[in-house]
Tab-separated table of C-alpha atoms in Angstrom:
chain	number	residue	atom	x	y	z
A	51	MET	CA	-26.724	34.453	-29.393
A	52	LYS	CA	-27.836	34.283	-33.020
A	53	ARG	CA	-28.208	37.582	-34.882
A	54	ALA	CA	-30.679	38.803	-37.512
A	55	LEU	CA	-30.140	41.978	-39.506
A	56	ALA	CA	-33.042	44.079	-40.808
A	57	ILE	CA	-32.602	46.340	-43.831
A	58	SER	CA	-35.975	48.050	-43.846
A	59	GLY	CA	-37.960	51.252	-43.862
A	60	PHE	CA	-38.982	53.165	-40.727
A	61	ASP	CA	-42.717	53.015	-39.980
A	62	PRO	CA	-43.387	55.433	-37.083
A	63	THR	CA	-46.488	53.473	-36.035
A	64	GLY	CA	-44.267	50.487	-35.192
A	65	GLY	CA	-46.677	48.260	-37.086
A	66	ALA	CA	-44.342	47.371	-39.933
A	67	GLY	CA	-40.827	47.999	-41.174
A	68	ILE	CA	-37.706	47.905	-39.062
A	69	LEU	CA	-39.423	48.490	-35.717
A	70	LEU	CA	-41.646	45.446	-36.239
A	71	ASP	CA	-38.717	43.382	-37.546
A	72	ILE	CA	-36.724	43.962	-34.364
A	73	LYS	CA	-39.713	43.129	-32.172
A	74	VAL	CA	-40.248	39.862	-34.037
A	75	PHE	CA	-36.572	38.908	-33.827
A	76	SER	CA	-36.730	39.432	-30.055
A	77	ARG	CA	-39.724	37.120	-29.742
A	78	PHE	CA	-37.550	34.348	-31.190
A	79	GLU	CA	-34.665	35.237	-28.850
A	80	VAL	CA	-32.561	36.358	-31.792
A	81	TYR	CA	-30.539	39.546	-31.465
A	82	GLY	CA	-31.990	42.087	-33.864
A	83	TYR	CA	-30.273	45.111	-35.356
A	84	GLY	CA	-30.582	47.022	-38.587
A	85	VAL	CA	-30.235	49.938	-40.981
A	86	ILE	CA	-33.065	52.214	-42.104
A	87	THR	CA	-33.605	52.549	-45.863
A	88	ALA	CA	-36.323	55.225	-45.806
A	89	TYR	CA	-38.436	57.300	-43.468
A	90	THR	CA	-42.205	57.349	-43.902
A	91	VAL	CA	-45.131	59.549	-42.980
A	92	GLN	CA	-48.018	57.189	-42.353
A	93	THR	CA	-50.943	56.000	-40.287
A	94	PRO	CA	-51.628	52.340	-39.444
A	95	ARG	CA	-53.546	52.178	-42.757
A	96	ASP	CA	-52.061	54.630	-45.247
A	97	VAL	CA	-48.614	55.761	-46.364
A	98	LEU	CA	-48.635	59.504	-47.085
A	99	GLU	CA	-45.003	60.214	-47.920
A	100	ILE	CA	-41.568	58.562	-48.012
A	101	LYS	CA	-38.021	59.922	-47.930
A	102	PRO	CA	-35.301	57.470	-48.989
A	103	GLN	CA	-32.126	57.424	-46.933
A	104	ASP	CA	-29.078	59.073	-48.484
A	105	ALA	CA	-27.202	56.275	-50.263
A	106	SER	CA	-23.793	57.285	-48.907
A	107	THR	CA	-25.033	57.396	-45.308
A	108	PHE	CA	-26.810	54.070	-45.785
A	109	ARG	CA	-23.652	52.451	-47.159
A	110	LYS	CA	-21.512	53.730	-44.295
A	111	ALA	CA	-24.025	52.597	-41.678
A	112	LEU	CA	-24.475	49.100	-43.105
A	113	GLN	CA	-20.795	48.589	-43.865
A	114	THR	CA	-19.780	49.642	-40.354
A	115	LEU	CA	-22.301	47.267	-38.800
A	116	LEU	CA	-21.137	44.355	-40.906
A	117	TYR	CA	-17.496	44.873	-39.990
A	118	HIS	CA	-18.403	44.407	-36.322
A	119	LEU	CA	-21.578	42.277	-36.230
A	120	SER	CA	-21.977	39.454	-38.725
A	121	PRO	CA	-25.607	38.267	-39.032
A	122	ASN	CA	-26.853	34.694	-39.194
A	123	ALA	CA	-29.751	35.829	-41.378
A	124	VAL	CA	-30.929	39.021	-43.082
A	125	LYS	CA	-34.393	40.424	-43.763
A	126	ILE	CA	-34.668	42.991	-46.566
A	127	GLY	CA	-37.858	45.009	-46.749
A	128	MET	CA	-38.598	48.375	-48.311
A	129	LEU	CA	-35.658	49.653	-50.367
A	130	ALA	CA	-37.200	52.785	-51.920
A	131	SER	CA	-34.589	53.553	-54.613
A	132	SER	CA	-32.254	51.940	-57.120
A	133	GLU	CA	-29.277	53.449	-55.285
A	134	LEU	CA	-30.198	51.646	-52.074
A	135	VAL	CA	-30.792	48.397	-53.952
A	136	ASN	CA	-27.332	48.617	-55.467
A	137	GLU	CA	-25.625	49.470	-52.174
A	138	THR	CA	-27.370	46.548	-50.483
A	139	ALA	CA	-26.370	44.097	-53.212
A	140	MET	CA	-22.761	45.297	-53.169
A	141	LEU	CA	-22.419	44.790	-49.399
A	142	ILE	CA	-24.148	41.419	-49.451
A	143	LYS	CA	-21.482	40.229	-51.857
A	144	ARG	CA	-18.602	41.936	-50.074
A	145	PHE	CA	-19.479	40.353	-46.724
A	146	SER	CA	-20.745	37.019	-48.161
A	147	LEU	CA	-24.069	37.284	-46.332
A	148	LYS	CA	-26.309	34.212	-46.251
A	149	ASN	CA	-29.904	33.288	-45.320
A	150	ILE	CA	-31.347	36.424	-46.898
A	151	VAL	CA	-35.127	36.877	-47.019
A	152	LEU	CA	-36.333	39.523	-49.467
A	153	ASP	CA	-39.794	40.985	-48.911
A	154	PRO	CA	-40.047	42.978	-52.161
A	155	ILE	CA	-42.291	45.818	-51.035
A	156	LEU	CA	-43.414	47.744	-54.115
A	157	LYS	CA	-46.356	49.801	-52.869
A	158	SER	CA	-48.486	50.379	-49.783
A	159	LYS	CA	-52.038	49.132	-49.273
A	160	ASN	CA	-53.354	52.531	-50.314
A	161	GLY	CA	-51.302	52.375	-53.514
A	162	TYR	CA	-48.411	54.681	-52.584
A	163	PRO	CA	-45.250	53.594	-54.487
A	164	LEU	CA	-42.486	52.493	-52.105
A	165	ILE	CA	-39.757	51.953	-54.684
A	166	THR	CA	-38.989	53.503	-58.057
A	167	ASP	CA	-39.436	51.652	-61.335
A	168	GLU	CA	-35.657	51.653	-61.765
A	169	GLY	CA	-35.348	50.242	-58.257
A	170	ILE	CA	-37.601	47.336	-59.208
A	171	LYS	CA	-35.422	46.551	-62.224
A	172	GLU	CA	-32.252	46.687	-60.132
A	173	MET	CA	-33.864	44.491	-57.447
A	174	ILE	CA	-34.556	41.792	-60.022
A	175	TYR	CA	-31.115	42.028	-61.619
A	176	ARG	CA	-28.899	42.559	-58.559
A	177	LEU	CA	-30.709	41.185	-55.503
A	178	PHE	CA	-32.705	38.181	-56.668
A	179	PRO	CA	-29.543	36.155	-57.418
A	180	LEU	CA	-28.207	36.776	-53.893
A	181	VAL	CA	-31.144	35.785	-51.671
A	182	ALA	CA	-32.460	32.545	-50.195
A	183	LEU	CA	-36.141	33.448	-50.518
A	184	VAL	CA	-38.323	36.095	-52.178
A	185	MET	CA	-41.734	36.714	-50.562
A	186	PRO	CA	-44.009	38.670	-52.935
A	187	ASN	CA	-47.741	39.141	-52.596
A	188	ALA	CA	-50.043	38.543	-55.568
A	189	ASP	CA	-49.661	42.062	-56.962
A	190	GLU	CA	-45.874	41.918	-56.642
A	191	ILE	CA	-45.490	38.547	-58.324
A	192	SER	CA	-47.723	39.863	-61.111
A	193	THR	CA	-45.212	42.691	-61.616
A	194	PHE	CA	-42.271	40.268	-61.706
A	195	THR	CA	-43.843	37.656	-64.006
A	196	GLY	CA	-46.216	39.740	-66.130
A	197	MET	CA	-49.046	37.360	-65.172
A	198	GLU	CA	-52.399	38.288	-63.691
A	199	VAL	CA	-52.599	36.510	-60.314
A	200	LYS	CA	-56.056	36.555	-58.765
A	201	ASN	CA	-56.769	33.015	-57.561
A	202	ILE	CA	-55.063	29.859	-56.362
A	203	GLU	CA	-54.817	28.404	-59.873
A	204	ASN	CA	-53.054	31.537	-61.171
A	205	ALA	CA	-50.799	31.509	-58.124
A	206	ARG	CA	-49.588	27.945	-58.658
A	207	ILE	CA	-48.584	28.807	-62.214
A	208	ALA	CA	-47.024	32.120	-61.162
A	209	VAL	CA	-44.624	30.635	-58.602
A	210	ARG	CA	-43.362	28.162	-61.167
A	211	GLU	CA	-42.927	30.934	-63.717
A	212	PHE	CA	-41.126	33.068	-61.127
A	213	TYR	CA	-38.653	30.298	-60.349
A	214	LYS	CA	-38.163	29.502	-64.025
A	215	SER	CA	-37.302	33.150	-64.692
A	216	PHE	CA	-35.169	33.973	-61.642
A	217	LYS	CA	-33.965	30.642	-60.180
A	218	VAL	CA	-34.696	31.698	-56.591
A	219	PRO	CA	-37.120	30.049	-54.134
A	220	VAL	CA	-40.361	31.984	-53.768
A	221	LEU	CA	-43.143	32.148	-51.194
A	222	LEU	CA	-46.225	33.812	-52.643
A	223	LYS	CA	-48.192	35.465	-49.842
A	224	GLY	CA	-51.816	34.686	-50.602
A	225	GLY	CA	-53.651	37.411	-48.735
A	226	HIS	CA	-54.648	39.166	-51.973
A	227	LEU	CA	-55.998	36.012	-53.645
A	228	ASP	CA	-59.706	35.301	-54.021
A	229	GLY	CA	-61.161	32.993	-51.381
A	230	GLU	CA	-59.287	31.855	-48.293
A	231	PRO	CA	-55.629	32.944	-48.213
A	232	VAL	CA	-53.109	30.296	-49.264
A	233	ASP	CA	-49.355	30.939	-49.293
A	234	ILE	CA	-47.479	28.934	-51.920
A	235	PHE	CA	-43.799	27.978	-51.764
A	236	TYR	CA	-41.808	26.714	-54.737
A	237	ASP	CA	-38.076	26.011	-54.939
A	238	GLY	CA	-37.802	24.351	-58.331
A	239	ASN	CA	-38.601	20.898	-56.920
A	240	ASN	CA	-41.165	21.183	-54.143
A	241	LEU	CA	-44.459	23.045	-54.219
A	242	LEU	CA	-45.904	23.506	-50.733
A	243	GLU	CA	-49.152	25.219	-49.784
A	244	PHE	CA	-49.889	26.807	-46.422
A	245	GLY	CA	-53.578	27.488	-45.865
A	246	GLY	CA	-55.073	30.062	-43.541
A	247	LYS	CA	-58.280	31.807	-42.533
A	248	ARG	CA	-59.195	35.214	-43.889
A	249	LYS	CA	-59.603	37.858	-41.202
A	250	ARG	CA	-61.763	40.907	-41.680
A	251	ASN	CA	-59.887	44.144	-41.064
A	252	SER	CA	-56.503	42.436	-41.104
A	253	PRO	CA	-53.953	44.270	-38.930
A	254	HIS	CA	-51.216	46.428	-40.415
A	255	GLY	CA	-47.887	44.732	-41.126
A	256	THR	CA	-48.792	41.055	-41.497
A	257	GLY	CA	-46.428	40.607	-44.463
A	258	CYS	CA	-43.541	42.139	-42.522
A	259	LEU	CA	-44.414	39.900	-39.591
A	260	LEU	CA	-44.192	36.750	-41.704
A	261	SER	CA	-40.903	37.658	-43.401
A	262	ALA	CA	-39.283	38.748	-40.125
A	263	ALA	CA	-40.365	35.532	-38.395
A	264	CYS	CA	-38.961	33.451	-41.249
A	265	THR	CA	-35.673	35.348	-40.993
A	266	ALA	CA	-35.427	34.820	-37.242
A	267	ILE	CA	-36.011	31.082	-37.593
A	268	LEU	CA	-33.442	30.826	-40.397
A	269	ALA	CA	-30.938	32.596	-38.139
A	270	LYS	CA	-31.220	29.637	-35.762
A	271	GLY	CA	-30.082	27.230	-38.460
A	272	THR	CA	-33.458	25.827	-39.503
A	273	LYS	CA	-33.859	24.724	-43.113
A	274	LEU	CA	-35.943	26.919	-45.377
A	275	ASP	CA	-39.215	24.986	-45.664
A	276	ASP	CA	-39.331	24.375	-41.903
A	277	ALA	CA	-38.580	28.053	-41.264
A	278	ILE	CA	-41.524	29.021	-43.462
A	279	ALA	CA	-43.839	26.585	-41.688
A	280	GLY	CA	-42.750	27.909	-38.281
A	281	ALA	CA	-43.171	31.515	-39.410
A	282	LYS	CA	-46.674	30.759	-40.697
A	283	LYS	CA	-47.724	29.292	-37.337
A	284	PHE	CA	-46.294	32.248	-35.440
A	285	THR	CA	-47.943	34.763	-37.774
A	286	ALA	CA	-51.344	33.079	-37.480
A	287	MET	CA	-51.074	33.139	-33.679
A	288	ILE	CA	-50.198	36.843	-33.559
A	289	ILE	CA	-52.925	37.833	-36.036
A	290	LYS	CA	-55.520	35.899	-34.048
A	291	SER	CA	-54.455	37.571	-30.809
A	292	ALA	CA	-54.790	41.020	-32.421
A	293	GLY	CA	-58.586	40.809	-32.319
A	294	ASN	CA	-59.962	43.956	-33.954
A	295	GLU	CA	-56.902	46.097	-33.238
A	296	PRO	CA	-55.263	47.784	-36.267
A	297	LEU	CA	-51.746	46.984	-34.999
A	298	LEU	CA	-50.152	43.647	-34.188
A	299	PRO	CA	-49.716	42.872	-30.462
A	300	LEU	CA	-45.920	42.639	-30.315
């Protein structure tokens, strides 16, 4: 059986973070396991407090797992602190991990910061060079590029600027753009757009859902652009089936 490793925060609602990652991996018949980076106090809508995992405990937990269970793909979500970013990067290199999807979670929907400013700098410097795909939303890619990204025209420029700066494939999640949501992929050669329909009262955790699905499909040996396309279809199906519920039906 193929394996996917989640390095993510703990959302007690189960709507995002490591609990959602594992549920998504299971839907793709990929064995899911993981290490918690931070504990949160939250509702399905708002994050109220976070407590980053102790860096030494995190390192021991992840290192022990990797000695015994090598993953076919890795999803990295909330990292919370520069110490956890650095520990993650160090172990990625030590164990030569591949097929890494980074969902660079910087803040919650209600604006609560989910990583320190120093952590953001370390993420760019230490993690970006090690991953197969970075999946920022419009606000996050604005932070990384210094560009204001509000519409599809801005977004097309931003993904090119992101790749030019960091030399890593990027999928811009378009839920925060004006108009209908369009996700944009760019890998230095190909620019692909994945359209969708905007849903009122979108459920909690849709970004985590997409990145976890992409990771699971990569774990099966699928090439990157096909993994993204498959993850988009799966995500659209799950969001549609959620109806008006605040949590995804997984």
